[in-house]
XYZ file of C-alpha atoms in Angstrom:
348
model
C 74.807 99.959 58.589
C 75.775 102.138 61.446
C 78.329 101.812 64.083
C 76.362 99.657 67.007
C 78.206 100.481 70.734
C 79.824 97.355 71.920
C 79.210 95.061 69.072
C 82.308 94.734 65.951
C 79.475 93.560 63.179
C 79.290 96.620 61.515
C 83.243 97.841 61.945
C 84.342 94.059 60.627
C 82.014 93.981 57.686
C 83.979 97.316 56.501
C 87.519 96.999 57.826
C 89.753 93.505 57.614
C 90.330 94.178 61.561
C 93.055 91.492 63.246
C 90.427 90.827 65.925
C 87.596 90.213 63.748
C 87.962 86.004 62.874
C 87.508 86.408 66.224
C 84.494 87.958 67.274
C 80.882 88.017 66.345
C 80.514 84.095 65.579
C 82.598 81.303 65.915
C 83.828 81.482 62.859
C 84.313 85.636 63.339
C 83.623 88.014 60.877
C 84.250 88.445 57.545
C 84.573 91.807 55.526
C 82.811 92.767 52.369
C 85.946 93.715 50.746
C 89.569 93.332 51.068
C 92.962 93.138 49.659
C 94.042 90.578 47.355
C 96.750 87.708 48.258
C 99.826 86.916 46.787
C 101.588 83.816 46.770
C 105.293 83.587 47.918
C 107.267 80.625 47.623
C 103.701 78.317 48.120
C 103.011 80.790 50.801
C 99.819 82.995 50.917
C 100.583 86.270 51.987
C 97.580 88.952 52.672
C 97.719 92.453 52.885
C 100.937 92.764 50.732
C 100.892 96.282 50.459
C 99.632 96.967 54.007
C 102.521 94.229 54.972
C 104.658 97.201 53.232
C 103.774 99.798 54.759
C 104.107 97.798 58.175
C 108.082 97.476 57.126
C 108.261 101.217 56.531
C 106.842 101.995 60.231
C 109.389 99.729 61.811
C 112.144 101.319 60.156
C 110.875 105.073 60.560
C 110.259 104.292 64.123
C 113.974 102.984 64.425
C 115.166 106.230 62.848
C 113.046 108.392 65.073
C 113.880 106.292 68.194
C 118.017 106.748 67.525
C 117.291 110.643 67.239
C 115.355 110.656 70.409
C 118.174 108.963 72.427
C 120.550 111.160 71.033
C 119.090 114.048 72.690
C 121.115 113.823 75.470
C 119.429 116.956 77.489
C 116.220 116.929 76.325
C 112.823 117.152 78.390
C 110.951 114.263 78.842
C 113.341 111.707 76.678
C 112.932 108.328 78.486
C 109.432 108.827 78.495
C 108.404 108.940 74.992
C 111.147 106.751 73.835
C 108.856 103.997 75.491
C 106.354 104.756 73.441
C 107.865 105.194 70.164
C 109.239 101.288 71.225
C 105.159 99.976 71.768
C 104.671 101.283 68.614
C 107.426 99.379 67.168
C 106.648 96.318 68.671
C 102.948 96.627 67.618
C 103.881 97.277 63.660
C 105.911 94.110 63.948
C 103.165 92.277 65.601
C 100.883 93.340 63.033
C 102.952 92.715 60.462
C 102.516 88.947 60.867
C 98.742 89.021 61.631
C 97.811 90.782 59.065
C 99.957 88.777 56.215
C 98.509 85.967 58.015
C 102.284 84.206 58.689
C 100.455 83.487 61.893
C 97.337 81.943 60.302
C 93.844 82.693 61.871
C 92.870 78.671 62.468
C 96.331 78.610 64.068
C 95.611 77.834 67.894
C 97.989 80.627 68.779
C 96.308 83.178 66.684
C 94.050 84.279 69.530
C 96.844 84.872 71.556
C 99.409 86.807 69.969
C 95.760 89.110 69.236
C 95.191 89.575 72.652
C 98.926 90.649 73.011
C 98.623 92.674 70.110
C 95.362 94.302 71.435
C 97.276 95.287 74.822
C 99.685 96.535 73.007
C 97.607 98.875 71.284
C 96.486 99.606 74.899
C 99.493 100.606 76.601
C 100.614 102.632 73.540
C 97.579 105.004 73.737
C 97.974 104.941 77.314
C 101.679 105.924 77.417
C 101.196 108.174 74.968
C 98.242 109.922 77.561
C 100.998 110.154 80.507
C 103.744 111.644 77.852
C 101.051 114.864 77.304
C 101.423 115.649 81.285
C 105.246 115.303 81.020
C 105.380 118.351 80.425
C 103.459 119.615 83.167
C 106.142 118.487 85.468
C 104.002 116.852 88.192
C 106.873 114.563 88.593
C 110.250 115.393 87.212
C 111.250 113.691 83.919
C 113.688 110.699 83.751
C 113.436 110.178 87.730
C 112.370 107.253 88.728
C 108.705 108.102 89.993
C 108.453 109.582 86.539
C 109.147 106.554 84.779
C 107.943 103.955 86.702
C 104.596 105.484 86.726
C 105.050 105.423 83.260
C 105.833 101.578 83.275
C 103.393 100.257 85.769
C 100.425 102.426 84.393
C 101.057 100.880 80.454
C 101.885 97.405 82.097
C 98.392 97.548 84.495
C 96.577 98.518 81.322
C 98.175 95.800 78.941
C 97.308 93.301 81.555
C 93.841 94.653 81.449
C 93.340 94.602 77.519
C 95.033 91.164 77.199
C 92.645 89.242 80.054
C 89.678 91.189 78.400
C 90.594 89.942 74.981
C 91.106 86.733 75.241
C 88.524 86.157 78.072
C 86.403 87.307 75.024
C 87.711 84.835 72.553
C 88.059 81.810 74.802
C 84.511 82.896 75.985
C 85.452 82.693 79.911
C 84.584 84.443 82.733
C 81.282 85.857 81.719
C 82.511 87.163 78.778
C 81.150 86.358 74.864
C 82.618 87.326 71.258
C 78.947 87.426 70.062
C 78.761 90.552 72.833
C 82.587 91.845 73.333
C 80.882 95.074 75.082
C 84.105 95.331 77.070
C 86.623 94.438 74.323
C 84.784 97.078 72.225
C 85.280 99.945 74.621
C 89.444 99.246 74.825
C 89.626 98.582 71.600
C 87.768 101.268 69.759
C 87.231 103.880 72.387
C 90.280 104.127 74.766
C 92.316 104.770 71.483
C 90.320 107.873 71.361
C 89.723 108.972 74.710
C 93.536 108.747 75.058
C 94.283 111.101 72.068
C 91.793 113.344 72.965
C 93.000 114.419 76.410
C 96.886 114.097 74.760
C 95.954 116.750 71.976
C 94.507 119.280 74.733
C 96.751 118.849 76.743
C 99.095 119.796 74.331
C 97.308 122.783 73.363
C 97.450 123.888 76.987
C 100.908 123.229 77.062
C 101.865 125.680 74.285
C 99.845 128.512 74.903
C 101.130 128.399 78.157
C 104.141 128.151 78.035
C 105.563 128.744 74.848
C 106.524 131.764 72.735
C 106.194 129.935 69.394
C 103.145 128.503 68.415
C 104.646 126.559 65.273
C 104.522 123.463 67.520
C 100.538 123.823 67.102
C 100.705 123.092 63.349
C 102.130 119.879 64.361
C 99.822 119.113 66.327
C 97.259 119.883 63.750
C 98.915 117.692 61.342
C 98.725 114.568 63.608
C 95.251 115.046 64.349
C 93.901 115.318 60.954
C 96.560 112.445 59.856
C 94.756 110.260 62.912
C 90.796 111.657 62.001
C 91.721 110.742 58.029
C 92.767 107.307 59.523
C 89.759 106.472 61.082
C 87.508 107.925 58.443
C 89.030 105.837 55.526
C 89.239 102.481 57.391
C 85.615 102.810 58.936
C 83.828 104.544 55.904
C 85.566 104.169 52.976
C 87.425 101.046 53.135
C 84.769 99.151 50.956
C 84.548 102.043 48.791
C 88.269 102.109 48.000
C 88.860 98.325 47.737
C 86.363 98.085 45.219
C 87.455 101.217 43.183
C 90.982 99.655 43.060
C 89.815 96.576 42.065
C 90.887 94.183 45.516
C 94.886 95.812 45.349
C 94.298 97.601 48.659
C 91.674 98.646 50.649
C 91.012 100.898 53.380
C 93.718 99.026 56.024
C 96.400 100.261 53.552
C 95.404 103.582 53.674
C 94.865 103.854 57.945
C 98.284 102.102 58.157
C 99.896 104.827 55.964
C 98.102 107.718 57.820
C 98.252 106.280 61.454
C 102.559 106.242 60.981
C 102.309 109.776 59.772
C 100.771 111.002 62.665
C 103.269 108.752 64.766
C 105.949 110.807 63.097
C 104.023 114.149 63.448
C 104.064 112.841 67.334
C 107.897 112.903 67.185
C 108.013 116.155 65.069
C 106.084 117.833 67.952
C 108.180 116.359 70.447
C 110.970 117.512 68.747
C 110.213 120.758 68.015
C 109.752 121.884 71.542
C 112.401 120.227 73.406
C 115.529 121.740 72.561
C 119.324 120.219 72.634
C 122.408 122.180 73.821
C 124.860 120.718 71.496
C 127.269 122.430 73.281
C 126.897 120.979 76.267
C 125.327 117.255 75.268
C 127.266 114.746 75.637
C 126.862 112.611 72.503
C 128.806 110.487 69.887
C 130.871 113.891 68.659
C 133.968 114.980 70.168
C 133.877 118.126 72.528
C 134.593 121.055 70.710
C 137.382 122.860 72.754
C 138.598 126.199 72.011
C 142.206 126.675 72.394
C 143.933 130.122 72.739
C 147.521 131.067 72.461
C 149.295 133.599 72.378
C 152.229 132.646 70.692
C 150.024 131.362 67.737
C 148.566 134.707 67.247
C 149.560 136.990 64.088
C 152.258 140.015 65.128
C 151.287 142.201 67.835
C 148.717 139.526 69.198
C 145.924 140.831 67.058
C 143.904 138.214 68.071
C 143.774 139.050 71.387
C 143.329 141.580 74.242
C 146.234 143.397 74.693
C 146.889 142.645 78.219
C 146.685 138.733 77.417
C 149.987 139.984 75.199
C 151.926 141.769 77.393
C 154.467 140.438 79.925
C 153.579 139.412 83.277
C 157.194 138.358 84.225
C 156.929 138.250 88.240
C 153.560 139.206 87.995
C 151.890 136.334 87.502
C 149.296 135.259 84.901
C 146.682 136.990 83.224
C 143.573 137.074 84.649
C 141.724 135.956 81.355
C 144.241 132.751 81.527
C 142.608 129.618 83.409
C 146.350 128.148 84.175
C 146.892 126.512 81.168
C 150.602 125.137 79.824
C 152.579 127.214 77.942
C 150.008 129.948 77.787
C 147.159 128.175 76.329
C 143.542 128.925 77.696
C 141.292 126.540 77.507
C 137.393 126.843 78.024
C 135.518 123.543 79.448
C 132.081 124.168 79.001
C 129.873 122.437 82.662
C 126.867 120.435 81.634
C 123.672 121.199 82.056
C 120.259 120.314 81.215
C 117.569 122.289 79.164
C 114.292 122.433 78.684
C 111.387 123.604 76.112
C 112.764 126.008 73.909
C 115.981 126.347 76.018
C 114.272 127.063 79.561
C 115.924 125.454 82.364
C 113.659 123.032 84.378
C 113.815 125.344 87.538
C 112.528 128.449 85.797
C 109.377 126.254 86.124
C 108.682 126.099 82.143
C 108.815 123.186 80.249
């Protein structure tokens, strides 16, 4: 069966969706095939191995979130923290609907979906604004910058939420035998939003950039995201059954979907660039001290005049009016951009 617009029949029958007890019928739907449980401590857990992978995302996304805030100087830092911290939040989130620690019957199950489901929302969406940070419509880190940011992901979280559980609670119009508008946030704002993000992208680096390495991430995150959405769509049944109920096709989109999060932050990575120098993180200053009365005999070290004596002449030129002779150099801050550029050479 074919992927119907609007309607989660044929996408639930395949893939063991968090939404899907809670559309179609009352009693949602169910998949053909899906991972087998385990019981811990009386306690059925689901989706062990998916539950796994869950784990490993949070802690990547911890890693990759400490690197990004140690980038003192970099372009565009406060923005795609925030979205590196949705994605977070929705792994943990997921993490407990998925096991089912938050059983489906449970009354709050519908609601910690909907949150999860404008999570999901506002990640994509953030992620959409971070791909014309670079463009420098509004400077990065100011506070147009990132309260755009904030209000845009918030608006569209707000949005998601009220669709989703309008859909579930069947108010206002809406119906989980015909989540039209559900179906559109859910399945294709995800990718609309990556879309736009990867051309932009593109756009960004041949315009701007001498190296074009940053394309094969790019590359990498795509296909990671398009393998994603192929194996939990088409193949999920296929794999659950070849592996005998261990995992299925969730596992698998999990796995890929926190690669191309990580390709997101190799990108990122690779074409901001970070003085060391001149950041001003958790190491020491590095400050080079000169003296001439450390040097070896006949100041070999050093320029001759920075030797010779300047009684009632003064000092040096070369000496900043340092004690007992010593010059030291105190590097001024400053902040970089892509590949080194400054922001007011007007590249990125």
């Amino acid at each position: 069966m074919g992927v119907e617009f609007g309607s989660f029949n044929a996408i639930c029958e395949t893939a063991a969706l968090v939404i899907c007890p809670l559309v179609g019928t009352d009693q949602g739907i169910e998949p053909t095939c899906y991972s087998r449980n385990v019981d811990i401590g009386g306690t059925l857990i689901f989706q062990p191995s998916t539950s796994f992978v869950h784990i490993v995302a949070i802690i990547m996304t911890a890693i990759m979130i400490y690197h990004i805030r140690s980038k003192y100087t970099a372009v565009g830092r406060k923005e795609i923290v925030t979205f590196f911290w949705l994605y977070a939040v929705i792994e943990l989130l997921a993490m407990f609907l998925d096991s089912g620690i938050i059983p489906t019957a449970n009354v709050t199950y519908p609601w910690f979906t909907a949150v999860y489901a404008g999570l999901v929302a506002a990640a994509y969406t953030c992620l959409l604004i971070n791909g014309f940070v670079g463009f420098q419509f509004a400077e990065d880190g100011t506070p147009l910058s990132l309260w755009f940011l904030r209000i845009s992901c918030l608006v569209i979280f707000g949005l998601q939420f009220f669709l989703a559980i309008a859909t579930f609670k069947q108010v206002a119009g809406f119906s989980y035998s015909k989540p039209i508008a559900l179906w559109i946030m859910y399945i294709l704002w995800p990718l609309v939003c990556t879309f736009v993000y990867v051309v932009s992208q593109l756009i960004l680096v041949f315009r701007t950039l001498e190296d074009r390495w940053p394309i094969g991430d790019i590359v990498f995150g795509t296909a990671f995201f398009a393998i994603a959405q192929v194996l939990l769509f088409a193949f999920s049944v296929t794999i659950c059954d070849a592996i005998k109920h261990y995992i299925d096709g969730l596992f698998f989109f999990t796995l890929c979907m926190l690669l191309s999060v990580m390709m997101v932050y190799k990108y990122w990575d690779s074409i901001t660039k970070e003085d060391l120098e001149f950041s001003v993180g958790s190491k020491a200053a590095v400050w080079e001290v000169k003296d001439p009365l450390l040097a070896g005999p006949g100041g070999a070290d050093y320029p001759e005049e920075d030797t010779a004596s300047n009684y009632h002449g003064g000092a040096p030129a070369s000496l900043v009016g340092g004690v007992s002779g010593q010059q030291l150099y105190a590097p001024q801050p400053q902040k970089t951009g892509y590949r080194g550029y400054p922001p007011s050479d007007g590249r990125y």
